[in-house]
Amino acid sequence: MAEETVFAKIVSGEIPVTLLAETERVIAFPDAFPQAPVHILVIPKTSAYQNVTELAASDPGLLAEMVEVANRVASEHADGDFRLVFNNGENAGQTVFHVHAHVLAGGLKEQTLGG
Ligand code: AMP
């Protein structure tokens, strides 16, 4: 079995976080190393999917639920507009292999993609 990720430990409560949103299948919490004025992670509680391609292929409804939660936290913690980033694979910068969405918000208008 694959080694437990830091996000599995967050879901189980072993690593405490400030929960910003929770549904039956999804949680959201602040990124520990924010890259934007608002930087929130949205993850499914299940550890079944390593990345967004696996998730989309197997459970698109859960992916849609993640987007819904991203929209909600962006409204609650910024002006409602947000950038949604999924790093998919090591060479794209993914470091935690439990699918997660980065919700980036708060004054990103002038910041170009990758800039
Ligand atoms: P990625 O590089 O796309 O795999 O993103 C992993 C993200 O998880 C990074 O932005 C880290 O800052 C974040 N991260 C790692 N450990 C924690 C933690 N214990 N609490 C909150 N965020 C974390």
PDB file of C-alpha atoms and ligand atoms in Angstrom:
ATOM      1  CA  MET A   1       0.000   0.000   0.000  1.00  0.00           C
ATOM      2  CA  ALA A   2       1.180   3.521  -0.781  1.00  0.00           C
ATOM      3  CA  GLU A   3       2.546   5.507   2.141  1.00  0.00           C
ATOM      4  CA  GLU A   4       0.012   7.724   3.895  1.00  0.00           C
ATOM      5  CA  THR A   5       0.194  11.317   2.686  1.00  0.00           C
ATOM      6  CA  VAL A   6       0.126  14.461   4.803  1.00  0.00           C
ATOM      7  CA  PHE A   7      -3.418  15.087   3.528  1.00  0.00           C
ATOM      8  CA  ALA A   8      -4.627  11.658   4.718  1.00  0.00           C
ATOM      9  CA  LYS A   9      -3.266  12.637   8.138  1.00  0.00           C
ATOM     10  CA  ILE A  10      -5.176  15.926   7.943  1.00  0.00           C
ATOM     11  CA  VAL A  11      -8.393  14.082   7.046  1.00  0.00           C
ATOM     12  CA  SER A  12      -7.939  11.658   9.962  1.00  0.00           C
ATOM     13  CA  GLY A  13      -7.199  14.521  12.360  1.00  0.00           C
ATOM     14  CA  GLU A  14      -3.659  13.352  13.097  1.00  0.00           C
ATOM     15  CA  ILE A  15      -2.386  16.692  11.744  1.00  0.00           C
ATOM     16  CA  PRO A  16      -4.634  19.539  12.894  1.00  0.00           C
ATOM     17  CA  VAL A  17      -5.716  22.285  10.477  1.00  0.00           C
ATOM     18  CA  THR A  18      -8.189  25.146  10.544  1.00  0.00           C
ATOM     19  CA  LEU A  19     -11.184  23.829   8.638  1.00  0.00           C
ATOM     20  CA  LEU A  20     -12.624  26.523   6.368  1.00  0.00           C
ATOM     21  CA  ALA A  21     -15.323  24.308   4.838  1.00  0.00           C
ATOM     22  CA  GLU A  22     -16.511  20.739   5.147  1.00  0.00           C
ATOM     23  CA  THR A  23     -19.018  18.622   3.266  1.00  0.00           C
ATOM     24  CA  GLU A  24     -19.655  14.912   3.568  1.00  0.00           C
ATOM     25  CA  ARG A  25     -16.829  14.184   1.105  1.00  0.00           C
ATOM     26  CA  VAL A  26     -14.623  17.302   0.960  1.00  0.00           C
ATOM     27  CA  ILE A  27     -12.668  19.612   3.280  1.00  0.00           C
ATOM     28  CA  ALA A  28     -10.926  22.960   2.771  1.00  0.00           C
ATOM     29  CA  PHE A  29      -8.123  24.475   4.836  1.00  0.00           C
ATOM     30  CA  PRO A  30      -5.411  27.139   4.416  1.00  0.00           C
ATOM     31  CA  ASP A  31      -2.228  26.210   2.557  1.00  0.00           C
ATOM     32  CA  ALA A  32       0.680  26.218   5.033  1.00  0.00           C
ATOM     33  CA  PHE A  33       2.898  28.111   2.544  1.00  0.00           C
ATOM     34  CA  PRO A  34       0.556  30.592   0.829  1.00  0.00           C
ATOM     35  CA  GLN A  35       1.449  31.684  -2.711  1.00  0.00           C
ATOM     36  CA  ALA A  36      -1.341  34.282  -2.962  1.00  0.00           C
ATOM     37  CA  PRO A  37      -3.172  36.643  -0.579  1.00  0.00           C
ATOM     38  CA  VAL A  38      -5.782  33.876  -0.238  1.00  0.00           C
ATOM     39  CA  HIS A  39      -4.494  30.332  -0.755  1.00  0.00           C
ATOM     40  CA  ILE A  40      -6.798  27.531   0.299  1.00  0.00           C
ATOM     41  CA  LEU A  41      -6.570  23.801  -0.401  1.00  0.00           C
ATOM     42  CA  VAL A  42      -9.662  21.775  -1.218  1.00  0.00           C
ATOM     43  CA  ILE A  43      -9.291  18.013  -0.910  1.00  0.00           C
ATOM     44  CA  PRO A  44     -11.573  14.985  -0.929  1.00  0.00           C
ATOM     45  CA  LYS A  45     -11.651  12.962   2.286  1.00  0.00           C
ATOM     46  CA  THR A  46     -10.899   9.806   0.332  1.00  0.00           C
ATOM     47  CA  SER A  47      -7.277   8.972  -0.440  1.00  0.00           C
ATOM     48  CA  ALA A  48      -8.325   6.902  -3.465  1.00  0.00           C
ATOM     49  CA  TYR A  49      -7.171   9.431  -6.091  1.00  0.00           C
ATOM     50  CA  GLN A  50      -3.610  10.665  -6.485  1.00  0.00           C
ATOM     51  CA  ASN A  51      -4.383  13.387  -8.999  1.00  0.00           C
ATOM     52  CA  VAL A  52      -7.183  15.169 -10.834  1.00  0.00           C
ATOM     53  CA  THR A  53      -7.061  12.962 -13.932  1.00  0.00           C
ATOM     54  CA  GLU A  54      -7.718   9.857 -11.817  1.00  0.00           C
ATOM     55  CA  LEU A  55     -10.482  11.661  -9.945  1.00  0.00           C
ATOM     56  CA  ALA A  56     -12.167  13.011 -13.091  1.00  0.00           C
ATOM     57  CA  ALA A  57     -12.140   9.570 -14.710  1.00  0.00           C
ATOM     58  CA  SER A  58     -13.566   7.773 -11.676  1.00  0.00           C
ATOM     59  CA  ASP A  59     -15.770  10.241  -9.810  1.00  0.00           C
ATOM     60  CA  PRO A  60     -16.597  13.449 -11.708  1.00  0.00           C
ATOM     61  CA  GLY A  61     -19.296  14.247  -9.141  1.00  0.00           C
ATOM     62  CA  LEU A  62     -16.670  14.465  -6.421  1.00  0.00           C
ATOM     63  CA  LEU A  63     -14.590  16.770  -8.634  1.00  0.00           C
ATOM     64  CA  ALA A  64     -17.661  18.973  -9.104  1.00  0.00           C
ATOM     65  CA  GLU A  65     -18.145  19.030  -5.328  1.00  0.00           C
ATOM     66  CA  MET A  66     -14.541  20.232  -4.921  1.00  0.00           C
ATOM     67  CA  VAL A  67     -15.197  23.064  -7.398  1.00  0.00           C
ATOM     68  CA  GLU A  68     -18.357  24.004  -5.505  1.00  0.00           C
ATOM     69  CA  VAL A  69     -16.431  24.156  -2.217  1.00  0.00           C
ATOM     70  CA  ALA A  70     -13.674  26.195  -3.936  1.00  0.00           C
ATOM     71  CA  ASN A  71     -16.297  28.680  -5.076  1.00  0.00           C
ATOM     72  CA  ARG A  72     -17.747  28.889  -1.577  1.00  0.00           C
ATOM     73  CA  VAL A  73     -14.421  29.526   0.202  1.00  0.00           C
ATOM     74  CA  ALA A  74     -13.408  32.086  -2.452  1.00  0.00           C
ATOM     75  CA  SER A  75     -16.643  33.960  -1.718  1.00  0.00           C
ATOM     76  CA  GLU A  76     -16.144  33.738   2.021  1.00  0.00           C
ATOM     77  CA  HIS A  77     -12.439  34.664   2.092  1.00  0.00           C
ATOM     78  CA  ALA A  78     -12.068  36.897  -1.010  1.00  0.00           C
ATOM     79  CA  ASP A  79     -14.346  38.594  -3.533  1.00  0.00           C
ATOM     80  CA  GLY A  80     -15.569  35.327  -5.042  1.00  0.00           C
ATOM     81  CA  ASP A  81     -13.213  35.288  -8.025  1.00  0.00           C
ATOM     82  CA  PHE A  82     -10.504  32.665  -7.918  1.00  0.00           C
ATOM     83  CA  ARG A  83      -7.900  30.699  -9.801  1.00  0.00           C
ATOM     84  CA  LEU A  84      -8.119  26.917  -9.421  1.00  0.00           C
ATOM     85  CA  VAL A  85      -4.859  24.988  -9.811  1.00  0.00           C
ATOM     86  CA  PHE A  86      -4.315  21.251  -9.872  1.00  0.00           C
ATOM     87  CA  ASN A  87      -0.687  20.217 -10.136  1.00  0.00           C
ATOM     88  CA  ASN A  88      -0.861  16.908 -11.964  1.00  0.00           C
ATOM     89  CA  GLY A  89       2.347  14.904 -11.594  1.00  0.00           C
ATOM     90  CA  GLU A  90       5.794  15.448 -10.162  1.00  0.00           C
ATOM     91  CA  ASN A  91       7.110  17.359 -13.181  1.00  0.00           C
ATOM     92  CA  ALA A  92       4.236  19.817 -12.828  1.00  0.00           C
ATOM     93  CA  GLY A  93       5.211  20.518  -9.224  1.00  0.00           C
ATOM     94  CA  GLN A  94       2.912  18.069  -7.448  1.00  0.00           C
ATOM     95  CA  THR A  95       4.395  17.090  -4.096  1.00  0.00           C
ATOM     96  CA  VAL A  96       1.408  15.530  -2.305  1.00  0.00           C
ATOM     97  CA  PHE A  97      -0.189  12.592  -4.109  1.00  0.00           C
ATOM     98  CA  HIS A  98      -3.691  12.968  -2.702  1.00  0.00           C
ATOM     99  CA  VAL A  99      -5.670  15.019  -5.214  1.00  0.00           C
ATOM    100  CA  HIS A 100      -6.071  18.659  -4.148  1.00  0.00           C
ATOM    101  CA  ALA A 101      -7.167  21.936  -5.655  1.00  0.00           C
ATOM    102  CA  HIS A 102      -5.306  25.145  -4.889  1.00  0.00           C
ATOM    103  CA  VAL A 103      -7.790  28.021  -4.589  1.00  0.00           C
ATOM    104  CA  LEU A 104      -5.849  31.236  -5.244  1.00  0.00           C
ATOM    105  CA  ALA A 105      -7.661  34.512  -4.768  1.00  0.00           C
ATOM    106  CA  GLY A 106      -7.397  38.110  -3.673  1.00  0.00           C
ATOM    107  CA  GLY A 107      -5.885  40.607  -6.116  1.00  0.00           C
ATOM    108  CA  LEU A 108      -4.562  38.271  -8.816  1.00  0.00           C
ATOM    109  CA  LYS A 109      -5.851  40.358 -11.721  1.00  0.00           C
ATOM    110  CA  GLU A 110      -2.440  41.765 -12.663  1.00  0.00           C
ATOM    111  CA  GLN A 111      -0.633  38.471 -12.124  1.00  0.00           C
ATOM    112  CA  THR A 112      -0.344  36.515 -15.356  1.00  0.00           C
ATOM    113  CA  LEU A 113      -0.326  32.736 -15.436  1.00  0.00           C
ATOM    114  CA  GLY A 114       3.083  31.521 -14.358  1.00  0.00           C
ATOM    115  CA  GLY A 115       4.210  35.098 -13.747  1.00  0.00           C
TER     116      GLY A 115
HETATM  117  P1  AMP B   1       1.337  20.425  -4.546  1.00  0.00           P
HETATM  118  O1  AMP B   1       2.721  20.990  -4.694  1.00  0.00           O
HETATM  119  O2  AMP B   1       0.389  20.819  -5.641  1.00  0.00           O
HETATM  120  O3  AMP B   1       1.364  18.935  -4.296  1.00  0.00           O
HETATM  121  O4  AMP B   1       0.728  21.129  -3.265  1.00  0.00           O
HETATM  122  C1  AMP B   1       0.915  20.690  -1.966  1.00  0.00           C
HETATM  123  C2  AMP B   1       0.598  21.857  -1.089  1.00  0.00           C
HETATM  124  O5  AMP B   1       0.372  21.394   0.219  1.00  0.00           O
HETATM  125  C3  AMP B   1       1.711  22.913  -1.002  1.00  0.00           C
HETATM  126  O6  AMP B   1       1.222  24.160  -1.469  1.00  0.00           O
HETATM  127  C4  AMP B   1       2.074  22.940   0.482  1.00  0.00           C
HETATM  128  O7  AMP B   1       2.340  24.237   0.922  1.00  0.00           O
HETATM  129  C5  AMP B   1       0.806  22.367   1.118  1.00  0.00           C
HETATM  130  N1  AMP B   1       0.991  21.713   2.409  1.00  0.00           N
HETATM  131  C6  AMP B   1       1.875  20.734   2.715  1.00  0.00           C
HETATM  132  N2  AMP B   1       1.710  20.337   4.001  1.00  0.00           N
HETATM  133  C7  AMP B   1       0.683  21.080   4.497  1.00  0.00           C
HETATM  134  C8  AMP B   1       0.017  21.144   5.767  1.00  0.00           C
HETATM  135  N3  AMP B   1       0.378  20.360   6.806  1.00  0.00           N
HETATM  136  N4  AMP B   1      -0.984  22.033   5.923  1.00  0.00           N
HETATM  137  C9  AMP B   1      -1.363  22.825   4.901  1.00  0.00           C
HETATM  138  N5  AMP B   1      -0.779  22.811   3.684  1.00  0.00           N
HETATM  139  C10 AMP B   1       0.225  21.955   3.491  1.00  0.00           C
END
